[in-house]
């Protein structure tokens, strides 16, 4: 059951000369909810259900929240009251997650509700860690439960991905409407395991790093003369086309690879690159050697 509020606006409280007063809509809502046996309603946003009330005035906001409480208790219904957060110009808003203080206006809203949660877009750091492309990051949001009168703060977020769903052909999707001949597509939030995505992305990164090391080590070994040793400068010149880097940067990559003690399998052998500086002088050449060790069966 849906109502956009376009034809019938829901206004529960108005401010006049004598202060904030509840409207007749409160009693009407209670009667309607009971008649339809509704157990849950969502009101979005909070600012739309009052007129003339200052969101920064605790006493005035408390009167609006009193009207919402009357409906909840009078109709025995759960109410999800959506409220906007303060404006934040940053690209990563995840630092606001689960924090009741980010609610716009007076703190009386937080004091009146039984539970609080925030819905925050995924930030660039979380997207990178989960291997999610930047252009798709906006499809993901995190839900965090904040501390409320009856709830404790959640230890970890619940992630959702907005996915487009075709609801055409579903005759009962909207009460009283037949959608069988209408092409309706809506965005639906679907639970997503971001921890699993992070694990997959981390493994993919490790695999890519290993492949890069093997490729660099193999290219360096292939550039080695038959003697099995060469200066690192000479090897860097030959391997530059493989790395796509300049000579000095390629030297640094080879040195880093050797310094890590990296070994890689080639057939029934294990290959390894080592280095030995010829002399103590700063400009003394660095000799790179390729060692091959048979793997015992």
Coordinates of C-alpha atoms in Angstrom, one line a residue:
X1 CA 0.0 0.0 0.0
X2 CA 1.6 3.2 -1.2
X3 CA 0.8 6.9 -1.0
X4 CA 3.0 9.6 -2.6
X5 CA 1.3 12.4 -0.6
X6 CA 0.8 14.3 -3.8
X7 CA -3.0 14.1 -3.8
X8 CA -3.5 13.8 0.0
X9 CA -0.7 15.4 2.1
X10 CA -0.2 13.9 5.6
X11 CA 0.1 16.8 8.0
X12 CA 0.0 15.8 11.7
X13 CA 0.9 19.1 13.4
X14 CA 0.8 22.8 12.6
X15 CA 2.1 25.8 14.4
X16 CA -0.3 28.8 15.0
X17 CA -0.6 31.7 17.3
X18 CA -1.2 29.4 20.3
X19 CA 1.8 27.1 19.4
X20 CA 2.0 23.7 17.9
X21 CA -1.2 21.7 17.7
X22 CA -2.1 18.2 16.3
X23 CA -4.4 18.0 13.3
X24 CA -7.4 15.9 12.7
X25 CA -5.2 13.6 10.5
X26 CA -3.9 12.0 13.7
X27 CA -7.3 10.5 14.6
X28 CA -8.0 9.7 10.9
X29 CA -4.7 7.8 10.6
X30 CA -5.4 5.7 13.7
X31 CA -8.9 4.9 12.3
X32 CA -7.5 4.0 8.9
X33 CA -4.7 1.8 10.2
X34 CA -7.0 -0.1 12.4
X35 CA -9.5 -0.7 9.6
X36 CA -6.9 -1.9 7.2
X37 CA -5.1 -3.9 9.9
X38 CA -1.8 -2.2 9.0
X39 CA 1.1 -3.3 11.2
X40 CA 3.9 -1.1 9.8
X41 CA 4.1 2.3 8.1
X42 CA 6.9 4.4 6.8
X43 CA 6.7 8.2 6.7
X44 CA 9.2 9.9 4.5
X45 CA 10.4 12.5 5.2
X46 CA 9.7 13.9 8.7
X47 CA 9.7 17.5 7.4
X48 CA 6.6 16.8 5.3
X49 CA 4.3 16.0 8.3
X50 CA 4.3 19.4 10.0
X51 CA 3.7 23.0 9.0
X52 CA 5.3 26.2 10.5
X53 CA 7.4 24.2 13.0
X54 CA 11.0 25.0 13.4
X55 CA 13.1 21.8 13.2
X56 CA 15.7 23.5 15.4
X57 CA 13.2 24.1 18.3
X58 CA 13.1 21.1 20.7
X59 CA 9.7 22.1 22.2
X60 CA 8.1 22.4 18.8
X61 CA 9.6 19.2 17.4
X62 CA 8.5 17.3 20.6
X63 CA 4.9 18.2 19.8
X64 CA 5.2 16.8 16.3
X65 CA 6.8 13.6 17.7
X66 CA 3.9 13.4 20.2
X67 CA 1.5 13.2 17.3
X68 CA 3.5 10.4 15.8
X69 CA 3.5 8.6 19.2
X70 CA -0.2 8.9 19.4
X71 CA -0.6 7.1 16.1
X72 CA 1.9 4.3 17.1
X73 CA 0.1 3.7 20.4
X74 CA -3.4 4.3 19.3
X75 CA -3.2 2.0 16.3
X76 CA -0.7 -0.4 17.7
X77 CA 1.5 0.1 14.6
X78 CA 5.3 0.3 14.1
X79 CA 6.3 3.5 12.5
X80 CA 9.5 4.1 10.5
X81 CA 10.1 7.8 10.5
X82 CA 12.6 8.9 7.8
X83 CA 14.5 12.1 8.6
X84 CA 17.3 13.9 6.7
X85 CA 20.8 14.3 8.0
X86 CA 22.9 17.5 8.1
X87 CA 24.6 18.4 4.9
X88 CA 28.1 17.1 4.4
X89 CA 30.1 18.1 1.4
X90 CA 32.6 15.3 1.6
X91 CA 32.7 12.4 -0.8
X92 CA 33.0 9.8 2.0
X93 CA 30.1 10.0 4.4
X94 CA 30.7 6.7 6.2
X95 CA 32.1 8.5 9.3
X96 CA 28.5 9.6 10.0
X97 CA 27.2 6.0 10.1
X98 CA 25.3 5.1 13.2
X99 CA 25.6 8.6 14.7
X100 CA 22.3 10.0 16.0
X101 CA 23.9 13.5 16.1
X102 CA 23.9 13.7 12.3
X103 CA 20.1 14.1 12.3
X104 CA 19.1 17.5 11.1
X105 CA 17.6 19.9 13.6
X106 CA 16.6 19.4 17.2
X107 CA 17.6 16.5 19.3
X108 CA 14.0 15.9 20.5
X109 CA 13.5 13.5 17.5
X110 CA 16.2 11.1 18.7
X111 CA 14.9 11.2 22.3
X112 CA 11.4 10.3 21.2
X113 CA 12.1 7.2 19.1
X114 CA 12.7 3.7 20.3
X115 CA 15.4 2.9 17.7
X116 CA 17.7 4.8 15.4
X117 CA 19.5 3.8 12.2
X118 CA 21.4 5.6 9.5
X119 CA 21.5 4.8 5.8
X120 CA 24.8 6.1 4.3
X121 CA 26.2 5.8 0.7
X122 CA 29.3 3.7 0.3
X123 CA 32.5 5.7 0.4
X124 CA 35.5 5.4 -2.1
X125 CA 37.7 3.5 0.4
X126 CA 35.0 0.8 1.1
X127 CA 34.4 0.5 -2.7
X128 CA 38.1 0.0 -3.4
X129 CA 38.4 -2.6 -0.7
X130 CA 35.4 -4.5 -2.0
X131 CA 36.6 -4.3 -5.7
X132 CA 33.6 -2.2 -6.7
X133 CA 34.0 0.1 -9.7
X134 CA 33.7 3.8 -9.0
X135 CA 30.8 4.3 -11.4
X136 CA 28.9 1.5 -9.5
X137 CA 29.7 2.8 -6.0
X138 CA 26.5 4.8 -5.8
X139 CA 24.4 1.6 -6.0
X140 CA 25.6 0.6 -2.5
X141 CA 24.5 1.9 0.9
X142 CA 25.2 0.8 4.5
X143 CA 22.6 0.6 7.3
X144 CA 24.0 1.0 10.8
X145 CA 21.9 0.8 13.9
X146 CA 22.6 3.6 16.4
X147 CA 22.0 3.6 20.1
X148 CA 18.3 4.1 20.9
X149 CA 15.9 3.7 23.8
X150 CA 15.5 0.0 23.0
X151 CA 18.5 -0.7 20.8
X152 CA 22.2 -0.9 21.1
X153 CA 24.6 0.3 18.4
X154 CA 25.4 -2.3 15.8
X155 CA 29.0 -3.6 15.6
X156 CA 29.0 -3.9 11.8
X157 CA 27.0 -2.4 9.0
X158 CA 24.4 -4.1 6.9
X159 CA 25.0 -3.5 3.2
X160 CA 22.5 -3.2 0.4
X161 CA 22.8 -2.9 -3.4
X162 CA 20.2 -1.1 -5.4
X163 CA 19.2 -3.3 -8.3
X164 CA 16.6 -2.7 -11.0
X165 CA 13.7 -5.1 -10.8
X166 CA 10.9 -5.7 -13.3
X167 CA 7.6 -5.9 -11.5
X168 CA 5.4 -5.8 -14.6
X169 CA 3.1 -8.8 -15.0
X170 CA 2.6 -9.0 -11.2
X171 CA -1.1 -8.4 -10.8
X172 CA -1.1 -7.8 -7.1
X173 CA 2.1 -5.7 -6.8
X174 CA 0.0 -2.6 -6.2
X175 CA -3.3 -2.9 -4.5
X176 CA -6.2 -2.5 -7.0
X177 CA -3.8 -2.2 -10.0
X178 CA -3.3 -4.7 -12.8
X179 CA 0.3 -4.5 -14.0
X180 CA 0.2 -7.4 -16.5
X181 CA 0.3 -5.1 -19.5
X182 CA 2.5 -2.3 -18.0
X183 CA 6.3 -2.2 -18.1
X184 CA 7.2 -1.3 -14.5
X185 CA 10.8 -1.3 -13.4
X186 CA 11.8 -0.2 -9.9
X187 CA 15.0 0.0 -7.9
X188 CA 15.1 -2.5 -5.1
X189 CA 17.6 -2.7 -2.2
X190 CA 19.1 -6.2 -2.0
X191 CA 21.3 -7.5 0.8
X192 CA 24.9 -7.9 -0.2
X193 CA 27.8 -9.5 1.6
X194 CA 30.4 -6.8 1.4
X195 CA 32.8 -8.8 3.7
X196 CA 32.8 -11.5 1.0
X197 CA 33.4 -9.0 -1.7
X198 CA 36.3 -7.6 0.3
X199 CA 37.8 -11.1 0.7
X200 CA 37.4 -11.8 -3.0
X201 CA 39.0 -8.4 -3.9
X202 CA 41.9 -9.0 -1.5
X203 CA 42.5 -12.4 -3.0
X204 CA 42.3 -11.0 -6.5
X205 CA 44.8 -8.4 -5.5
X206 CA 47.2 -11.0 -4.1
X207 CA 46.9 -13.1 -7.2
X208 CA 47.6 -10.1 -9.4
X209 CA 50.6 -9.1 -7.3
X210 CA 51.9 -12.7 -7.6
X211 CA 51.4 -12.8 -11.3
X212 CA 53.2 -9.5 -11.7
X213 CA 56.2 -10.8 -9.7
X214 CA 56.3 -14.0 -11.7
X215 CA 56.1 -12.1 -15.0
X216 CA 58.9 -9.7 -13.9
X217 CA 61.1 -12.5 -12.6
X218 CA 60.6 -14.5 -15.7
X219 CA 61.3 -11.6 -18.0
X220 CA 64.5 -10.8 -16.0
X221 CA 65.6 -14.5 -16.2
X222 CA 65.0 -14.6 -20.0
X223 CA 67.1 -11.5 -20.4
X224 CA 70.0 -13.1 -18.5
X225 CA 72.9 -14.2 -20.7
X226 CA 74.1 -17.8 -20.8
X227 CA 76.6 -17.2 -18.0
X228 CA 73.6 -16.9 -15.7
X229 CA 74.7 -13.4 -14.4
X230 CA 74.5 -9.8 -15.5
X231 CA 74.6 -6.3 -14.2
X232 CA 71.3 -5.0 -13.0
X233 CA 71.6 -2.0 -15.3
X234 CA 71.9 -4.2 -18.4
X235 CA 69.0 -6.3 -17.3
X236 CA 66.8 -3.3 -16.7
X237 CA 67.4 -2.0 -20.2
X238 CA 66.2 -5.3 -21.6
X239 CA 63.2 -5.6 -19.3
X240 CA 62.0 -2.0 -19.7
X241 CA 59.7 -2.9 -22.5
X242 CA 58.0 -5.5 -20.2
X243 CA 57.5 -3.1 -17.2
X244 CA 56.6 -0.1 -19.2
X245 CA 58.8 1.9 -16.9
X246 CA 62.0 3.9 -17.3
X247 CA 65.4 2.3 -16.7
X248 CA 65.9 3.5 -13.1
X249 CA 62.4 2.6 -12.1
X250 CA 62.8 -0.9 -13.7
X251 CA 66.1 -1.3 -11.7
X252 CA 64.2 -0.5 -8.5
X253 CA 61.5 -3.1 -9.4
X254 CA 64.1 -5.8 -9.9
X255 CA 65.9 -4.9 -6.7
X256 CA 62.7 -5.0 -4.8
X257 CA 61.9 -8.4 -6.2
X258 CA 65.3 -9.8 -5.4
X259 CA 65.2 -8.2 -1.9
X260 CA 62.0 -10.0 -1.1
X261 CA 63.7 -13.4 -1.7
X262 CA 61.0 -14.3 -4.2
X263 CA 61.2 -17.8 -5.8
X264 CA 59.0 -19.2 -8.5
X265 CA 58.5 -22.7 -10.0
X266 CA 59.7 -23.5 -13.5
X267 CA 59.1 -27.1 -14.5
X268 CA 60.7 -29.3 -11.9
X269 CA 62.9 -26.5 -10.6
X270 CA 62.7 -23.5 -8.3
X271 CA 64.3 -20.3 -9.7
X272 CA 65.6 -17.4 -7.7
X273 CA 67.3 -14.1 -8.5
X274 CA 70.1 -12.9 -6.2
X275 CA 72.3 -9.9 -6.3
X276 CA 75.9 -9.1 -5.3
X277 CA 77.5 -5.7 -5.3
X278 CA 81.0 -5.7 -6.8
X279 CA 82.9 -3.5 -4.4
X280 CA 82.2 -1.0 -1.6
X281 CA 82.1 2.1 -3.8
X282 CA 78.6 3.7 -4.2
X283 CA 78.9 3.4 -8.0
X284 CA 80.1 -0.2 -7.9
X285 CA 78.1 -2.4 -10.3
X286 CA 75.4 -4.8 -8.9
X287 CA 75.6 -8.3 -10.4
X288 CA 72.4 -10.3 -10.6
X289 CA 72.6 -14.1 -10.7
X290 CA 70.0 -16.7 -11.5
X291 CA 70.0 -19.8 -9.4
X292 CA 68.1 -23.0 -10.3
X293 CA 67.4 -25.7 -7.7
X294 CA 65.9 -29.0 -8.6
X295 CA 62.7 -30.0 -6.7
X296 CA 63.1 -33.3 -4.9
X297 CA 60.3 -35.8 -5.8

